[in-house]
mmCIF file of C-alpha atoms in Angstrom:
data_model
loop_
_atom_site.group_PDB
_atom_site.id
_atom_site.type_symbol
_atom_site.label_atom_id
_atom_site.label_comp_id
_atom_site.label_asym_id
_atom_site.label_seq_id
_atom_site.Cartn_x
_atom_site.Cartn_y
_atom_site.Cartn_z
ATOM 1 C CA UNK A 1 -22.705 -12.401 6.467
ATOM 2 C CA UNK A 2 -24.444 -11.253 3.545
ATOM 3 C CA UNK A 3 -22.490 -8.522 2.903
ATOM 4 C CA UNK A 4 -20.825 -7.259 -0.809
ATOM 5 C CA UNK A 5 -16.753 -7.740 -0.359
ATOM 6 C CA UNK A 6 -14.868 -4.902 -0.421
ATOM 7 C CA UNK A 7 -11.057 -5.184 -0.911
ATOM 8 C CA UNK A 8 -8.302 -3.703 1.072
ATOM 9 C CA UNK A 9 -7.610 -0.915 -1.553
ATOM 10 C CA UNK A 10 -7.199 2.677 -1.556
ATOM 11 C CA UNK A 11 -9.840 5.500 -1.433
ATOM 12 C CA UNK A 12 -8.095 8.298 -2.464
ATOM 13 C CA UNK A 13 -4.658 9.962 -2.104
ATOM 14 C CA UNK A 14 -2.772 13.513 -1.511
ATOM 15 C CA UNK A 15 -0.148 15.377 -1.877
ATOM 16 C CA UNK A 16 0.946 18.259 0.117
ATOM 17 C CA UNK A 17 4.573 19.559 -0.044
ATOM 18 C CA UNK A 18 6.786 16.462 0.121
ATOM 19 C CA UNK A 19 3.857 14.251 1.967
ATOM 20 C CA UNK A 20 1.904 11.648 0.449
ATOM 21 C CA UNK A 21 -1.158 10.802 2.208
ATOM 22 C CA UNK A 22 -3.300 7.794 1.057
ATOM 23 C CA UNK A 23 -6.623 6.644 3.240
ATOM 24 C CA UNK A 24 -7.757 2.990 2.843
ATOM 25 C CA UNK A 25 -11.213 0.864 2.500
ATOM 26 C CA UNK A 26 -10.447 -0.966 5.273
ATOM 27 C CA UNK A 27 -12.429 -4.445 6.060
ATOM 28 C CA UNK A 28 -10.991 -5.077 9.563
ATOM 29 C CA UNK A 29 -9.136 -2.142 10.616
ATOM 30 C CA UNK A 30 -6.024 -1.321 12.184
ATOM 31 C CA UNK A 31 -3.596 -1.251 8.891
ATOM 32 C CA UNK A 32 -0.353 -3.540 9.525
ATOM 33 C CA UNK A 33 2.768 -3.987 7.901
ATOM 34 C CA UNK A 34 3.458 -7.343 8.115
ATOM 35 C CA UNK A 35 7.079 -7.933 6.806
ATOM 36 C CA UNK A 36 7.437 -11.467 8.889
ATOM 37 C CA UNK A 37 4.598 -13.150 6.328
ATOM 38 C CA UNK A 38 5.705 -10.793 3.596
ATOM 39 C CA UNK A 39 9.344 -9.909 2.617
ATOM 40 C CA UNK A 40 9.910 -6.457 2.627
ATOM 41 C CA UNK A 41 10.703 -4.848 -1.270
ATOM 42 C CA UNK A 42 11.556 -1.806 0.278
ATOM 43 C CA UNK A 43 9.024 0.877 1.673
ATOM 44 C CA UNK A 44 6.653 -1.769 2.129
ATOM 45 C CA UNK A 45 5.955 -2.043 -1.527
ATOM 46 C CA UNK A 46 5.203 2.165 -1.774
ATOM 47 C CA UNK A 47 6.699 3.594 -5.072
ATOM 48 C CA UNK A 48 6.752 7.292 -6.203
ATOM 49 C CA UNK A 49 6.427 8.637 -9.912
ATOM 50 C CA UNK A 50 6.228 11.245 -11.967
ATOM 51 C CA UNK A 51 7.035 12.649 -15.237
ATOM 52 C CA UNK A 52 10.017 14.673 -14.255
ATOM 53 C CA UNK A 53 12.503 11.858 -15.107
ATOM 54 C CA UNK A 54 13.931 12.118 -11.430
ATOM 55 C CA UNK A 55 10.958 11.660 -9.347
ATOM 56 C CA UNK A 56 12.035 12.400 -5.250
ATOM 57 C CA UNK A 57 12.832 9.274 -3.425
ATOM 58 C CA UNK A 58 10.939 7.811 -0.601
ATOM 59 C CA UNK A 59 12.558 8.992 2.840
ATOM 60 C CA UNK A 60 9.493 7.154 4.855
ATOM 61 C CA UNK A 61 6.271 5.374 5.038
ATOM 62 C CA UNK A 62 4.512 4.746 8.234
ATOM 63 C CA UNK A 63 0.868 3.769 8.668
ATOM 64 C CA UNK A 64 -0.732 7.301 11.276
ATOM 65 C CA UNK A 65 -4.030 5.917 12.121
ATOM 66 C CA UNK A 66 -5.941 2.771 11.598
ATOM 67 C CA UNK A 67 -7.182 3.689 7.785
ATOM 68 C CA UNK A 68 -3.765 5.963 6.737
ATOM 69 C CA UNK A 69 -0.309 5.364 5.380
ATOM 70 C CA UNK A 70 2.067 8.363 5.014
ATOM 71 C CA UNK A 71 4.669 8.308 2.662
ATOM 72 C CA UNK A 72 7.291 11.362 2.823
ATOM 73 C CA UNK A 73 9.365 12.160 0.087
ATOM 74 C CA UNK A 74 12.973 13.590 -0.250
ATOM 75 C CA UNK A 75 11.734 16.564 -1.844
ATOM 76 C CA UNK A 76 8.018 18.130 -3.112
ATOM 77 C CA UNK A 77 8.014 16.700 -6.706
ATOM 78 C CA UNK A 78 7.938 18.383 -9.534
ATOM 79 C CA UNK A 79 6.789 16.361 -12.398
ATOM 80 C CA UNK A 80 3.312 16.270 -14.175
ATOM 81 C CA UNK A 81 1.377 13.220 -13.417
ATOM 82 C CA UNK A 82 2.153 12.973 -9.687
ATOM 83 C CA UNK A 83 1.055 8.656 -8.981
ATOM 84 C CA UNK A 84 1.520 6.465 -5.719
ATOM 85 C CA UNK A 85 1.793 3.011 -6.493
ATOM 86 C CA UNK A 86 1.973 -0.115 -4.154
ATOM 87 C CA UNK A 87 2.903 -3.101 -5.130
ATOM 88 C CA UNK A 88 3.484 -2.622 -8.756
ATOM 89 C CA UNK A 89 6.857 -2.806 -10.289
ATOM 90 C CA UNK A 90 7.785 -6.762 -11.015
ATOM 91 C CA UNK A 91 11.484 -7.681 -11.277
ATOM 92 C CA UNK A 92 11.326 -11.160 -12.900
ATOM 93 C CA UNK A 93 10.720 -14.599 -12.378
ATOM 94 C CA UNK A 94 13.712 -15.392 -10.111
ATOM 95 C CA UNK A 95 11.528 -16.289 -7.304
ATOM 96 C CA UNK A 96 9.504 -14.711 -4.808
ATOM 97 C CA UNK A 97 12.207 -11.866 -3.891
ATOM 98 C CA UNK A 98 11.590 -10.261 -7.413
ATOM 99 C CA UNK A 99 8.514 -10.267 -7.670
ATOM 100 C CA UNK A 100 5.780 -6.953 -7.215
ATOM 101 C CA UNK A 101 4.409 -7.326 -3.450
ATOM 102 C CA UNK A 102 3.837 -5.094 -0.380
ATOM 103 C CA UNK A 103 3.141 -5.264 2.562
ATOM 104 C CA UNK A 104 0.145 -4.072 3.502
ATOM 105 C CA UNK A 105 -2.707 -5.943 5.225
ATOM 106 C CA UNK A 106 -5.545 -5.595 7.777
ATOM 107 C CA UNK A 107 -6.155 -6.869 11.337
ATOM 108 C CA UNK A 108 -9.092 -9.317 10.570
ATOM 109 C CA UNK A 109 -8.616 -12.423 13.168
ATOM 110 C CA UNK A 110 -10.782 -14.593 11.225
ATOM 111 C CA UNK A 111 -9.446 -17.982 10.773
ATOM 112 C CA UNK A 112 -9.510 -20.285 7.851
ATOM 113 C CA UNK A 113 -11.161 -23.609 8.608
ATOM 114 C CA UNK A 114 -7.688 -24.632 8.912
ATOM 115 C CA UNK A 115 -6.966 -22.432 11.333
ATOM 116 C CA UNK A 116 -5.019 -20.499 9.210
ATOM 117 C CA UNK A 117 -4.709 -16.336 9.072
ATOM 118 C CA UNK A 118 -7.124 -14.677 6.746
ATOM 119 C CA UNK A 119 -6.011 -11.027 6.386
ATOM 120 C CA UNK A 120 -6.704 -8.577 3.834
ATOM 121 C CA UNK A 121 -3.814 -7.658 1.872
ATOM 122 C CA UNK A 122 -4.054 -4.521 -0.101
ATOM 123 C CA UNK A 123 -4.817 -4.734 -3.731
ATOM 124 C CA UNK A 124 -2.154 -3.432 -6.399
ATOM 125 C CA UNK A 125 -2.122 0.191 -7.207
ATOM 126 C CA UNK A 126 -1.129 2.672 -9.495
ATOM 127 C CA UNK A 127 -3.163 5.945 -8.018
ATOM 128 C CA UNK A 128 -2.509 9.839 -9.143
ATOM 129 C CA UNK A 129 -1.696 12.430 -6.191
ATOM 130 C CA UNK A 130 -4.054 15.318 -6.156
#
């Protein structure tokens, strides 16, 4: 179509109290988590850090609009360098249940010539909080 690709990849991400807001580029919007293509890791692939040593755990993540996940935390954390990452920590080569995945796609309907699905998964992240 003549147009640059963009990935399915964050655009920036907040933090307010114990909620972690994070607002996607997204090429064919609504978000989805699709956990029937993708095995689920556990919060979709979301992961909270910070520097305290005991960062708060992930209580929830839900997707509130067609460009926004939400993930809440157990508590407001307290550590310096407050990240969200997605997709990120790898647990070995034992096969595809170990490995660092999410999630996280779009809605594009554009089949392959196959005739297969096409969707734009989200890149891998490691992204601080402000």
């Amino acid at each position: 179509e003549g147009k640059r690709w963009e990935p399915l990849r964050p655009t920036g991400v907040t933090i307010s109290g114990n909620i972690v807001t994070a607002k996607f580029l997204v090429p064919s919007p609504p978000l989805v988590f699709d956990t029937k293509l993708v095995t689920n890791p556990g919060n979709y692939g979301f992961e909270w850090f910070d520097e305290s040593g005991a960062p708060p755990a992930i209580t929830k993540v839900e997707i509130i609009g067609t460009d926004t996940v939400q993930v809440t935390l157990a508590s407001a954390p307290t550590g310096n360098n407050k990240r969200l990452r997605y997709a990120y920590t790898f647990g070995g080569c034992a096969g595809s249940g170990t490995t660092a995945r999410g999630n996280l796609r779009d809605s594009d309907s554009t089949p392959s010539q196959a005739g297969y699905e096409l969707y734009n998964w989200s890149v891998h992240f490691d992204e601080p909080a402000l």
